[in-house]
Short mmCIF file of C-alpha atoms and ligand atoms in Angstrom, two decimals:
data_model
loop_
_atom_site.label_atom_id
_atom_site.label_comp_id
_atom_site.label_asym_id
_atom_site.label_seq_id
_atom_site.Cartn_x
_atom_site.Cartn_y
_atom_site.Cartn_z
CA MET A 614 0.00 0.00 0.00
CA LYS A 615 0.94 3.64 -0.20
CA ALA A 616 1.18 6.09 2.68
CA ALA A 617 -1.60 8.63 3.15
CA LYS A 618 -0.71 12.26 2.57
CA PHE A 619 1.31 14.12 5.13
CA GLU A 620 3.44 17.17 5.44
CA TYR A 621 7.20 16.68 5.74
CA ILE A 622 9.53 18.81 7.79
CA LEU A 623 13.29 18.35 7.72
CA ALA A 624 14.18 19.51 11.22
CA GLU A 625 17.33 21.49 11.83
CA SER A 626 17.31 21.47 15.61
CA ILE A 627 15.86 19.65 18.60
CA GLU A 628 14.01 22.89 19.52
CA GLN A 629 12.26 22.79 16.17
CA VAL A 630 11.29 19.13 16.66
CA VAL A 631 9.70 19.71 20.05
CA GLN A 632 7.90 22.81 18.80
CA VAL A 633 6.37 20.92 15.89
CA LEU A 634 5.43 18.03 18.16
CA ASP A 635 3.88 20.43 20.64
CA GLN A 636 1.77 22.16 18.00
CA GLY A 637 0.99 18.84 16.30
CA ASP A 638 -1.47 17.79 18.99
CA GLY A 639 -0.65 14.11 18.56
CA GLU A 640 -0.81 14.29 14.76
CA ALA A 641 2.93 14.85 14.26
CA ILE A 642 5.40 11.99 14.32
CA VAL A 643 9.19 11.74 14.22
CA ILE A 644 10.97 9.75 11.52
CA ALA A 645 14.55 8.59 12.08
CA GLY A 646 15.71 5.50 10.15
CA GLY A 647 12.15 4.72 9.08
CA GLN A 648 12.51 0.95 9.48
CA THR A 649 9.43 0.69 11.64
CA LEU A 650 7.58 3.89 10.77
CA MET A 651 7.67 3.38 6.99
CA PRO A 652 5.80 0.05 7.15
CA MET A 653 3.28 1.64 9.54
CA LEU A 654 2.82 4.50 7.07
CA SER A 655 2.47 2.28 4.02
CA MET A 656 -0.01 0.00 5.78
CA ARG A 657 -1.77 3.15 7.01
CA LEU A 658 -1.56 1.99 10.59
CA ALA A 659 -0.03 5.42 11.13
CA ARG A 660 -1.67 8.43 9.42
CA PRO A 661 0.12 11.46 10.81
CA GLU A 662 -0.50 14.96 9.49
CA THR A 663 3.16 15.83 9.83
CA VAL A 664 6.33 13.75 9.64
CA ILE A 665 9.39 15.39 11.19
CA ASP A 666 12.71 14.08 9.95
CA ILE A 667 15.50 14.15 12.57
CA ASN A 668 18.23 12.63 10.37
CA LYS A 669 20.03 15.91 9.79
CA ILE A 670 20.33 16.95 13.45
CA ALA A 671 23.99 16.33 14.26
CA GLU A 672 23.42 16.38 18.05
CA LEU A 673 21.11 13.38 17.73
CA SER A 674 23.70 11.07 16.26
CA GLY A 675 26.79 9.41 17.69
CA ILE A 676 28.13 7.53 20.70
CA GLU A 677 29.63 9.16 23.79
CA VAL A 678 31.54 7.48 26.59
CA THR A 679 31.90 9.04 30.04
CA ALA A 680 33.33 7.62 33.25
CA ASP A 681 30.03 6.10 34.29
CA GLU A 682 27.92 5.68 31.18
CA VAL A 683 27.75 5.13 27.45
CA ILE A 684 25.32 7.45 25.68
CA ILE A 685 23.91 6.44 22.32
CA LYS A 686 22.11 9.29 20.61
CA ALA A 687 18.71 8.44 19.18
CA CYS A 688 19.53 8.63 15.49
CA THR A 689 22.68 6.46 15.67
CA ARG A 690 22.35 3.67 13.13
CA GLN A 691 22.22 0.11 14.41
CA ALA A 692 25.03 -0.76 11.97
CA GLU A 693 27.21 1.98 13.46
CA ALA A 694 26.57 0.80 17.02
CA LEU A 695 27.28 -2.81 16.03
CA ALA A 696 30.59 -1.88 14.39
CA SER A 697 31.69 0.45 17.23
CA PRO A 698 34.68 -0.86 19.23
CA GLU A 699 33.39 1.17 22.21
CA ILE A 700 30.11 -0.73 22.15
CA GLN A 701 31.79 -4.09 21.61
CA THR A 702 34.11 -3.63 24.59
CA ARG A 703 31.95 -1.59 26.98
CA LEU A 704 28.44 -2.80 26.15
CA PRO A 705 29.00 -6.36 24.92
CA LEU A 706 25.39 -7.32 25.64
CA LEU A 707 24.12 -4.60 23.33
CA ALA A 708 26.51 -5.68 20.56
CA LYS A 709 25.31 -9.28 20.95
CA ALA A 710 21.68 -8.13 20.81
CA ILE A 711 22.09 -5.91 17.74
CA SER A 712 23.66 -8.76 15.78
CA TYR A 713 20.17 -10.35 15.88
CA VAL A 714 18.35 -7.19 14.73
CA GLY A 715 17.06 -7.40 11.16
CA HIS A 716 19.47 -7.61 8.27
CA GLN A 717 22.32 -5.50 6.89
CA GLN A 718 19.80 -3.49 4.80
CA THR A 719 17.69 -2.58 7.80
CA ARG A 720 20.61 -2.06 10.24
CA ASN A 721 22.18 0.42 7.81
CA ARG A 722 19.14 2.71 8.20
CA GLY A 723 17.51 1.58 11.42
CA THR A 724 18.42 3.51 14.56
CA VAL A 725 18.89 2.57 18.20
CA GLY A 726 16.35 5.21 19.26
CA GLY A 727 13.84 4.06 16.67
CA SER A 728 13.87 0.53 17.99
CA LEU A 729 13.32 1.82 21.54
CA SER A 730 10.50 4.11 20.43
CA HIS A 731 8.70 1.41 18.47
CA ALA A 732 9.01 -0.97 21.46
CA ASP A 733 7.94 -4.21 19.87
CA PRO A 734 7.72 -6.63 22.83
CA ALA A 735 9.99 -9.10 21.00
CA SER A 736 12.64 -6.69 19.77
CA GLU A 737 16.25 -7.04 20.84
CA ILE A 738 17.55 -3.54 21.62
CA PRO A 739 14.81 -2.77 24.18
CA LEU A 740 15.49 -6.13 25.82
CA ALA A 741 19.22 -5.50 26.13
CA ALA A 742 18.57 -1.96 27.41
CA LEU A 743 16.22 -3.32 30.07
CA ALA A 744 18.77 -5.93 31.18
CA MET A 745 21.45 -3.23 31.48
CA ASP A 746 19.33 -0.80 33.57
CA ALA A 747 19.54 1.82 30.84
CA HIS A 748 17.38 4.92 30.77
CA VAL A 749 16.23 7.21 27.98
CA SER A 750 16.30 10.98 27.90
CA LEU A 751 13.15 12.57 26.49
CA ARG A 752 12.49 16.16 25.58
CA SER A 753 9.32 18.14 25.03
CA ALA A 754 8.60 21.86 24.77
CA ALA A 755 8.07 21.79 28.54
CA GLY A 756 11.53 20.38 29.29
CA ALA A 757 13.62 17.24 29.55
CA ARG A 758 13.20 14.13 31.67
CA ARG A 759 14.75 10.72 32.10
CA VAL A 760 12.82 7.48 32.19
CA ALA A 761 14.34 4.22 33.40
CA MET A 762 13.75 1.17 31.19
CA ALA A 763 11.93 -0.43 34.13
CA ASP A 764 9.22 2.28 33.81
CA TYR A 765 9.41 2.79 30.07
CA PHE A 766 7.52 -0.13 28.46
CA LEU A 767 3.78 0.09 29.05
CA GLY A 768 2.43 -2.43 26.53
CA PRO A 769 3.02 -3.72 23.01
CA MET A 770 4.35 -0.72 21.04
CA MET A 771 3.41 1.55 23.94
CA THR A 772 5.94 3.44 26.00
CA ALA A 773 6.08 6.18 28.62
CA ARG A 774 7.12 8.66 25.92
CA ALA A 775 4.30 11.13 25.33
CA ASP A 776 3.25 12.18 21.80
CA ASN A 777 4.87 15.57 22.28
CA GLU A 778 8.22 14.15 23.40
CA VAL A 779 11.21 13.20 21.29
CA LEU A 780 13.68 10.55 22.40
CA LEU A 781 17.13 12.15 22.56
CA ALA A 782 19.39 9.32 23.67
CA VAL A 783 19.68 6.11 25.60
CA HIS A 784 22.10 5.99 28.52
CA PHE A 785 23.76 2.74 29.58
CA PRO A 786 25.40 2.76 33.02
CA LEU A 787 28.87 1.19 33.15
CA PRO A 788 29.70 -1.32 35.89
CA GLN A 789 31.74 0.39 38.61
CA GLY A 790 34.47 -0.95 40.84
CA ASP A 791 36.36 -4.21 40.80
CA VAL A 792 33.81 -6.49 39.14
CA ARG A 793 33.86 -9.05 36.40
CA VAL A 794 31.00 -8.90 33.93
CA GLY A 795 29.60 -11.65 31.74
CA THR A 796 26.79 -11.27 29.22
CA ALA A 797 24.78 -13.44 26.85
CA PHE A 798 21.94 -13.02 24.40
CA HIS A 799 19.89 -15.91 23.01
CA GLU A 800 16.79 -16.01 20.89
CA VAL A 801 14.55 -18.29 18.90
CA SER A 802 13.12 -16.86 15.71
CA GLU A 803 11.69 -18.39 12.56
CA ARG A 804 14.61 -17.16 10.51
CA ARG A 805 17.65 -15.18 11.56
CA GLY A 806 16.80 -11.48 11.41
CA ASP A 807 13.10 -11.98 12.14
CA PHE A 808 11.59 -10.67 15.32
CA ALA A 809 12.26 -13.11 18.11
CA VAL A 810 9.56 -15.54 19.16
CA VAL A 811 11.28 -15.46 22.54
CA ALA A 812 14.61 -13.89 23.53
CA ALA A 813 16.70 -13.82 26.70
CA ALA A 814 19.38 -11.33 27.75
CA ALA A 815 21.62 -11.95 30.77
CA HIS A 816 24.06 -9.57 32.44
CA ILE A 817 25.98 -10.94 35.40
CA GLN A 818 28.47 -9.26 37.73
CA LEU A 819 30.80 -11.19 39.99
CA ASP A 820 32.94 -9.66 42.71
CA LYS A 821 36.62 -10.57 43.03
CA ASP A 822 35.75 -13.68 45.03
CA GLY A 823 33.40 -14.94 42.33
CA ILE A 824 30.25 -14.05 44.27
CA CYS A 825 27.37 -12.71 42.20
CA SER A 826 27.00 -9.04 43.14
CA ASN A 827 24.43 -8.27 40.50
CA ALA A 828 22.37 -10.36 38.11
CA ALA A 829 19.98 -9.28 35.41
CA LEU A 830 17.86 -11.53 33.26
CA ALA A 831 15.36 -10.06 30.82
CA ILE A 832 12.92 -12.05 28.67
CA GLY A 833 11.28 -10.67 25.53
CA GLY A 834 8.47 -11.98 23.36
CA ALA A 835 6.84 -13.88 26.19
CA ASP A 836 4.67 -11.11 27.60
CA SER A 837 3.18 -7.80 26.46
CA VAL A 838 6.43 -6.03 27.35
CA PRO A 839 10.02 -7.19 27.85
CA LEU A 840 10.31 -8.27 31.48
CA ARG A 841 13.03 -8.52 34.11
CA MET A 842 12.99 -11.74 36.12
CA THR A 843 13.39 -9.91 39.43
CA ALA A 844 12.60 -12.83 41.76
CA LEU A 845 15.19 -14.99 40.04
CA GLU A 846 17.75 -12.19 40.12
CA ASP A 847 17.29 -11.73 43.86
CA ARG A 848 17.90 -15.41 44.43
CA LEU A 849 21.10 -15.41 42.36
CA ARG A 850 22.68 -12.49 44.21
CA GLY A 851 25.06 -13.22 47.07
CA ASP A 852 26.25 -16.64 45.95
CA ALA A 853 28.60 -18.20 43.44
CA ILE A 854 26.77 -19.09 40.22
CA THR A 855 26.93 -22.81 39.60
CA PRO A 856 24.85 -25.01 37.28
CA GLU A 857 22.96 -26.25 40.38
CA ARG A 858 22.23 -22.68 41.46
CA ILE A 859 20.86 -21.87 37.99
CA GLN A 860 18.70 -25.02 37.98
CA ALA A 861 17.36 -24.09 41.40
CA VAL A 862 16.10 -20.68 40.31
CA LEU A 863 14.90 -21.46 36.76
CA ALA A 864 11.31 -22.26 37.72
CA ASP A 865 10.88 -18.56 38.48
CA VAL A 866 11.01 -17.76 34.76
CA ALA A 867 7.84 -19.59 33.74
CA ASN A 868 6.05 -18.20 36.81
CA ALA A 869 6.89 -14.63 35.93
CA LEU A 870 5.54 -14.72 32.39
CA THR A 871 2.07 -14.48 30.85
CA PRO A 872 2.76 -15.25 27.19
CA GLY A 873 0.23 -14.97 24.40
CA ASN A 874 -0.87 -17.48 21.74
CA ASP A 875 -0.43 -16.40 18.15
CA GLN A 876 0.38 -17.78 14.72
CA HIS A 877 4.08 -18.00 15.61
CA ALA A 878 3.87 -19.97 18.83
CA SER A 879 1.59 -21.11 21.62
CA ALA A 880 1.78 -19.73 25.15
CA ALA A 881 3.02 -23.09 26.45
CA TYR A 882 5.80 -23.20 23.87
CA ARG A 883 6.85 -19.64 24.69
CA ARG A 884 7.02 -20.41 28.41
CA ARG A 885 9.11 -23.49 27.78
CA VAL A 886 11.46 -21.76 25.36
CA ALA A 887 11.84 -18.82 27.74
CA THR A 888 13.08 -21.23 30.43
CA VAL A 889 15.51 -22.95 28.06
CA LEU A 890 16.89 -19.65 26.75
CA ALA A 891 17.16 -18.29 30.30
CA GLU A 892 19.26 -21.29 31.29
CA ARG A 893 21.54 -20.88 28.25
CA ALA A 894 21.93 -17.15 28.76
CA LEU A 895 22.67 -17.41 32.49
CA THR A 896 25.11 -20.27 32.01
CA GLU A 897 26.99 -18.50 29.25
CA ALA A 898 27.05 -15.13 31.04
CA ALA A 899 28.30 -16.73 34.25
CA ALA A 900 31.02 -18.60 32.35
CA GLU A 901 32.10 -15.39 30.63
CA ALA A 902 32.28 -13.55 33.95
CA GLN A 903 34.37 -16.37 35.44
CA GLU A 904 36.90 -16.33 32.57
CA MET B 1052 -3.82 22.65 -3.36
CA SER B 1053 -3.60 21.73 0.30
CA GLU B 1054 -0.38 22.21 2.21
CA ALA B 1055 0.06 18.44 2.47
CA MET B 1056 0.30 18.04 -1.30
CA ARG B 1057 3.20 20.46 -1.63
CA LYS B 1058 6.05 18.96 -3.62
CA ILE B 1059 9.61 19.21 -2.41
CA GLU B 1060 12.58 19.65 -4.68
CA ILE B 1061 15.44 17.23 -4.19
CA SER B 1062 18.71 16.63 -5.93
CA LEU B 1063 20.55 13.32 -5.85
CA THR B 1064 23.01 11.23 -7.80
CA ILE B 1065 21.62 8.03 -9.29
CA ASN B 1066 23.98 5.60 -10.98
CA GLY B 1067 26.48 8.41 -11.41
CA ARG B 1068 24.04 10.96 -12.82
CA THR B 1069 22.93 13.94 -10.77
CA GLN B 1070 19.22 14.61 -11.05
CA THR B 1071 16.83 17.18 -9.64
CA LEU B 1072 13.14 16.50 -9.26
CA ALA B 1073 10.13 17.50 -7.18
CA VAL B 1074 8.47 14.80 -5.10
CA GLU B 1075 5.42 14.48 -2.87
CA PRO B 1076 6.45 13.94 0.78
CA ARG B 1077 4.70 10.57 1.02
CA LEU B 1078 6.44 9.12 -2.04
CA SER B 1079 8.75 6.22 -1.16
CA LEU B 1080 12.18 6.06 -2.69
CA SER B 1081 11.24 2.80 -4.45
CA ASP B 1082 8.20 4.42 -6.09
CA MET B 1083 10.28 7.40 -7.09
CA LEU B 1084 12.84 5.19 -8.80
CA ARG B 1085 10.22 3.17 -10.65
CA ASP B 1086 7.43 5.64 -11.38
CA GLU B 1087 9.18 8.99 -11.66
CA LEU B 1088 12.52 7.89 -13.09
CA ARG B 1089 11.44 4.70 -14.87
CA LEU B 1090 14.25 2.70 -13.30
CA ASN B 1091 12.14 -0.44 -13.21
CA GLY B 1092 15.02 -2.71 -12.32
CA THR B 1093 14.29 -2.10 -8.64
CA HIS B 1094 11.40 -4.42 -7.79
CA ILE B 1095 8.74 -3.96 -5.16
CA GLY B 1096 7.54 -7.13 -3.47
CA CYS B 1097 5.93 -6.26 -0.17
CA GLU B 1098 6.25 -2.48 0.23
CA HIS B 1099 6.85 -2.81 3.93
CA GLY B 1100 10.36 -3.97 4.44
CA VAL B 1101 10.02 -7.73 4.48
CA CYS B 1102 11.19 -9.13 1.12
CA GLY B 1103 14.31 -7.18 0.14
CA ALA B 1104 13.38 -7.01 -3.58
CA CYS B 1105 13.66 -3.20 -3.46
CA SER B 1106 17.25 -3.16 -2.14
CA ILE B 1107 19.53 -0.44 -3.50
CA LEU B 1108 22.86 1.02 -2.44
CA LEU B 1109 22.62 4.32 -0.58
CA ASP B 1110 26.06 5.93 -0.36
CA GLY B 1111 27.51 2.48 -1.02
CA VAL B 1112 25.60 0.50 1.61
CA PRO B 1113 22.55 -1.68 0.97
CA ILE B 1114 19.19 -0.44 2.19
CA ARG B 1115 15.53 -1.10 1.38
CA SER B 1116 14.19 1.62 -0.87
CA CYS B 1117 10.58 1.01 0.20
CA LEU B 1118 11.59 1.98 3.76
CA MET B 1119 12.86 5.43 2.89
CA LEU B 1120 11.03 8.51 1.73
CA ALA B 1121 12.16 9.92 -1.60
CA VAL B 1122 12.67 13.33 0.07
CA GLN B 1123 15.13 11.74 2.47
CA ALA B 1124 17.38 10.78 -0.44
CA ASP B 1125 18.15 14.45 -1.10
CA GLY B 1126 21.90 14.89 -1.43
CA HIS B 1127 22.68 11.16 -1.42
CA GLN B 1128 24.28 8.79 -3.94
CA ILE B 1129 22.18 5.89 -5.10
CA THR B 1130 23.09 2.80 -7.07
CA THR B 1131 20.31 0.66 -8.48
CA VAL B 1132 20.64 -2.63 -10.33
CA GLU B 1133 20.82 -0.64 -13.57
CA GLY B 1134 24.03 0.92 -12.26
CA MET B 1135 25.70 -2.48 -11.88
CA CYS B 1136 26.34 -2.96 -15.61
CA ASN B 1137 29.70 -2.36 -17.19
CA GLU B 1138 30.17 1.04 -18.81
CA ASP B 1139 29.21 -0.34 -22.25
CA GLN B 1140 25.91 -1.58 -20.70
CA THR B 1141 26.92 -5.26 -20.84
CA PRO B 1142 26.21 -7.26 -17.65
CA GLY B 1143 28.71 -6.83 -14.82
CA ILE B 1144 30.60 -9.76 -13.25
CA LEU B 1145 27.85 -10.50 -10.73
CA GLN B 1146 25.06 -10.29 -13.26
CA GLU B 1147 26.91 -12.60 -15.63
CA ALA B 1148 27.56 -15.08 -12.82
CA PHE B 1149 23.83 -15.13 -12.03
CA GLN B 1150 23.19 -16.04 -15.67
CA ASP B 1151 25.92 -18.67 -15.84
CA ALA B 1152 25.09 -20.38 -12.55
CA HIS B 1153 21.30 -20.03 -12.96
CA GLY B 1154 20.89 -17.74 -9.97
CA MET B 1155 17.34 -16.82 -10.94
CA GLN B 1156 14.09 -18.32 -12.08
CA CYS B 1157 11.28 -15.75 -12.22
CA GLY B 1158 13.78 -12.97 -11.53
CA TYR B 1159 11.62 -11.08 -9.07
CA CYS B 1160 14.10 -11.20 -6.22
CA THR B 1161 17.15 -10.85 -8.47
CA PRO B 1162 17.78 -7.07 -8.32
CA GLY B 1163 17.74 -7.20 -4.53
CA MET B 1164 19.97 -10.28 -4.47
CA LEU B 1165 22.44 -8.59 -6.81
CA ILE B 1166 22.57 -5.46 -4.66
CA SER B 1167 23.13 -7.43 -1.44
CA ALA B 1168 25.77 -9.58 -3.12
CA GLN B 1169 27.47 -6.52 -4.59
CA ALA B 1170 27.74 -4.91 -1.14
CA LEU B 1171 29.21 -8.13 0.25
CA LEU B 1172 31.74 -8.70 -2.53
CA THR B 1173 32.89 -5.08 -2.57
CA ALA B 1174 33.90 -5.48 1.08
CA ASN B 1175 35.11 -9.08 0.81
CA ASN B 1176 35.74 -10.98 -2.42
CA ASP B 1177 36.38 -14.27 -0.63
CA PRO B 1178 33.31 -14.70 1.58
CA SER B 1179 32.50 -17.90 3.46
CA LEU B 1180 29.20 -19.70 2.92
CA GLU B 1181 27.96 -18.26 6.24
CA GLU B 1182 28.88 -14.74 5.19
CA ILE B 1183 27.02 -15.14 1.90
CA LYS B 1184 23.94 -16.50 3.68
CA ASP B 1185 24.08 -13.63 6.13
CA ALA B 1186 24.41 -11.04 3.34
CA ILE B 1187 21.33 -12.31 1.48
CA GLY B 1188 19.44 -13.19 4.67
CA GLY B 1189 17.19 -10.17 4.16
CA ASN B 1190 16.25 -11.13 0.59
CA LEU B 1191 13.42 -13.58 0.01
CA CYS B 1192 13.30 -15.82 -3.05
CA ARG B 1193 10.20 -17.91 -3.73
CA CYS B 1194 11.70 -19.90 -6.62
CA THR B 1195 15.27 -21.04 -6.44
CA GLY B 1196 15.64 -22.46 -2.95
CA TYR B 1197 18.70 -20.16 -2.69
CA THR B 1198 21.28 -22.81 -3.63
CA GLN B 1199 21.91 -21.47 -7.11
CA ILE B 1200 21.92 -17.90 -5.85
CA ILE B 1201 24.68 -18.80 -3.42
CA GLU B 1202 26.57 -20.63 -6.19
CA SER B 1203 26.23 -17.57 -8.44
CA ILE B 1204 27.73 -15.35 -5.75
CA GLN B 1205 30.56 -17.83 -5.21
CA LEU B 1206 31.20 -17.88 -8.97
CA ALA B 1207 31.26 -14.08 -9.13
CA ALA B 1208 33.63 -13.97 -6.16
CA SER B 1209 36.06 -16.38 -7.81
CA ARG B 1210 35.94 -14.40 -11.05
CA MET B 1211 36.57 -11.19 -9.13
CA ARG B 1212 39.56 -12.74 -7.39
CA GLU B 1213 40.94 -13.92 -10.75
CA ALA B 1214 40.45 -10.47 -12.24
CA GLY B 1215 42.32 -9.11 -9.18
S1 FES C 1407 9.48 -4.12 -1.33
FE1 FES C 1407 10.92 -3.28 0.01
S2 FES C 1407 11.35 -4.94 1.31
FE2 FES C 1407 9.76 -5.73 0.07
S1 FES C 1408 13.82 -16.16 -8.75
FE1 FES C 1408 11.72 -15.96 -8.39
S2 FES C 1408 11.70 -15.02 -6.44
FE2 FES C 1408 13.77 -15.48 -6.69
#
């Protein structure tokens, strides 16, 4: 199908974007890489009056590293993030996740911020961001605010970002102190590059004695939003991570999820796969941290 | 004419030729190539980013032209399948290899396959089987079963290595 008519504005500054959004009264929408918005436009699931293009705003693109966080600006291409040595060394979980996102053609245009704004419950970047306790910075005409990933996903393709807000960047905190980090990302999809049926992201921190000081496990595709397995995480903290320990906590995964039935998979299958992927991700992340 | 129907002037380089034209904001890059410029080599399968038939090179990297607005191509360099021929308009190495190794049946997916393969071989003329599969992973073919497409790309790669 073809998109319905809209007006197009090539924005020159963030101020201009928030002004247009503010006056748009919910009928203005931001386009970055277009990899999710363009299909919505051509299927007429989205019929905005105004499309604001943020691709030419230099401040919205690039990767910044500070002492305590890595900041990825909204319009940074997924391909750029994947190829970045900073991301590979400092945010290995994100690099692992992006390697599952789409194909070279879509990663060359698709942006990190776009994936977070679209918030498909099975998509990889939101899942990795949730596992890493990232937060997004949002801006509207009224001002800026930060939203933690834990509060960001409200439902399938629904986030805490209001219609008049633009996503500026996603901030990933860096582990502090003398810790060893291990990460893993696993998913099951029909073909590589498709949205995951179920995906699991694990981020494990061990102190110098090999005791788990922090554990994060996030599951995507098995509920209306990507979810952290908080009960399981609590049980992993404070002990060495052994195969027995992982087995002992795994039952928490199926309990924490309310998956849906659809043409791709049944709820029972999703629950089962979530448990299997959780085990693989935790085992691999723990092994990497112990290396 | 309503404000929404305003056309926007853009200027871009397509297959080495700089062109200026006025486009409606909602026009996709794929429709612009086919309907406004009559470059019908770029195929449209799904129009929402699933099949890869519409792949083109944007500033040298493969993208899906149905997932970009024509206005967004302003100032960019585009290569379509038409731009992959030799200068005398005979088929390029990849195109010839697709003929010789029977890399197509109906030909619908072929322009997209050629573009993806071109991007791969430009970066690496000795790709592994896995790298070839990964490069064309975003291109669907409903005819060949992919085997002959992969063989065509391998043939083109070996000819490129021979040619140096
Ligand atoms: S027509 Fe563009 S991906 Fe199918
Ligand atoms: S040759 Fe027919 S779709 Fe590929």
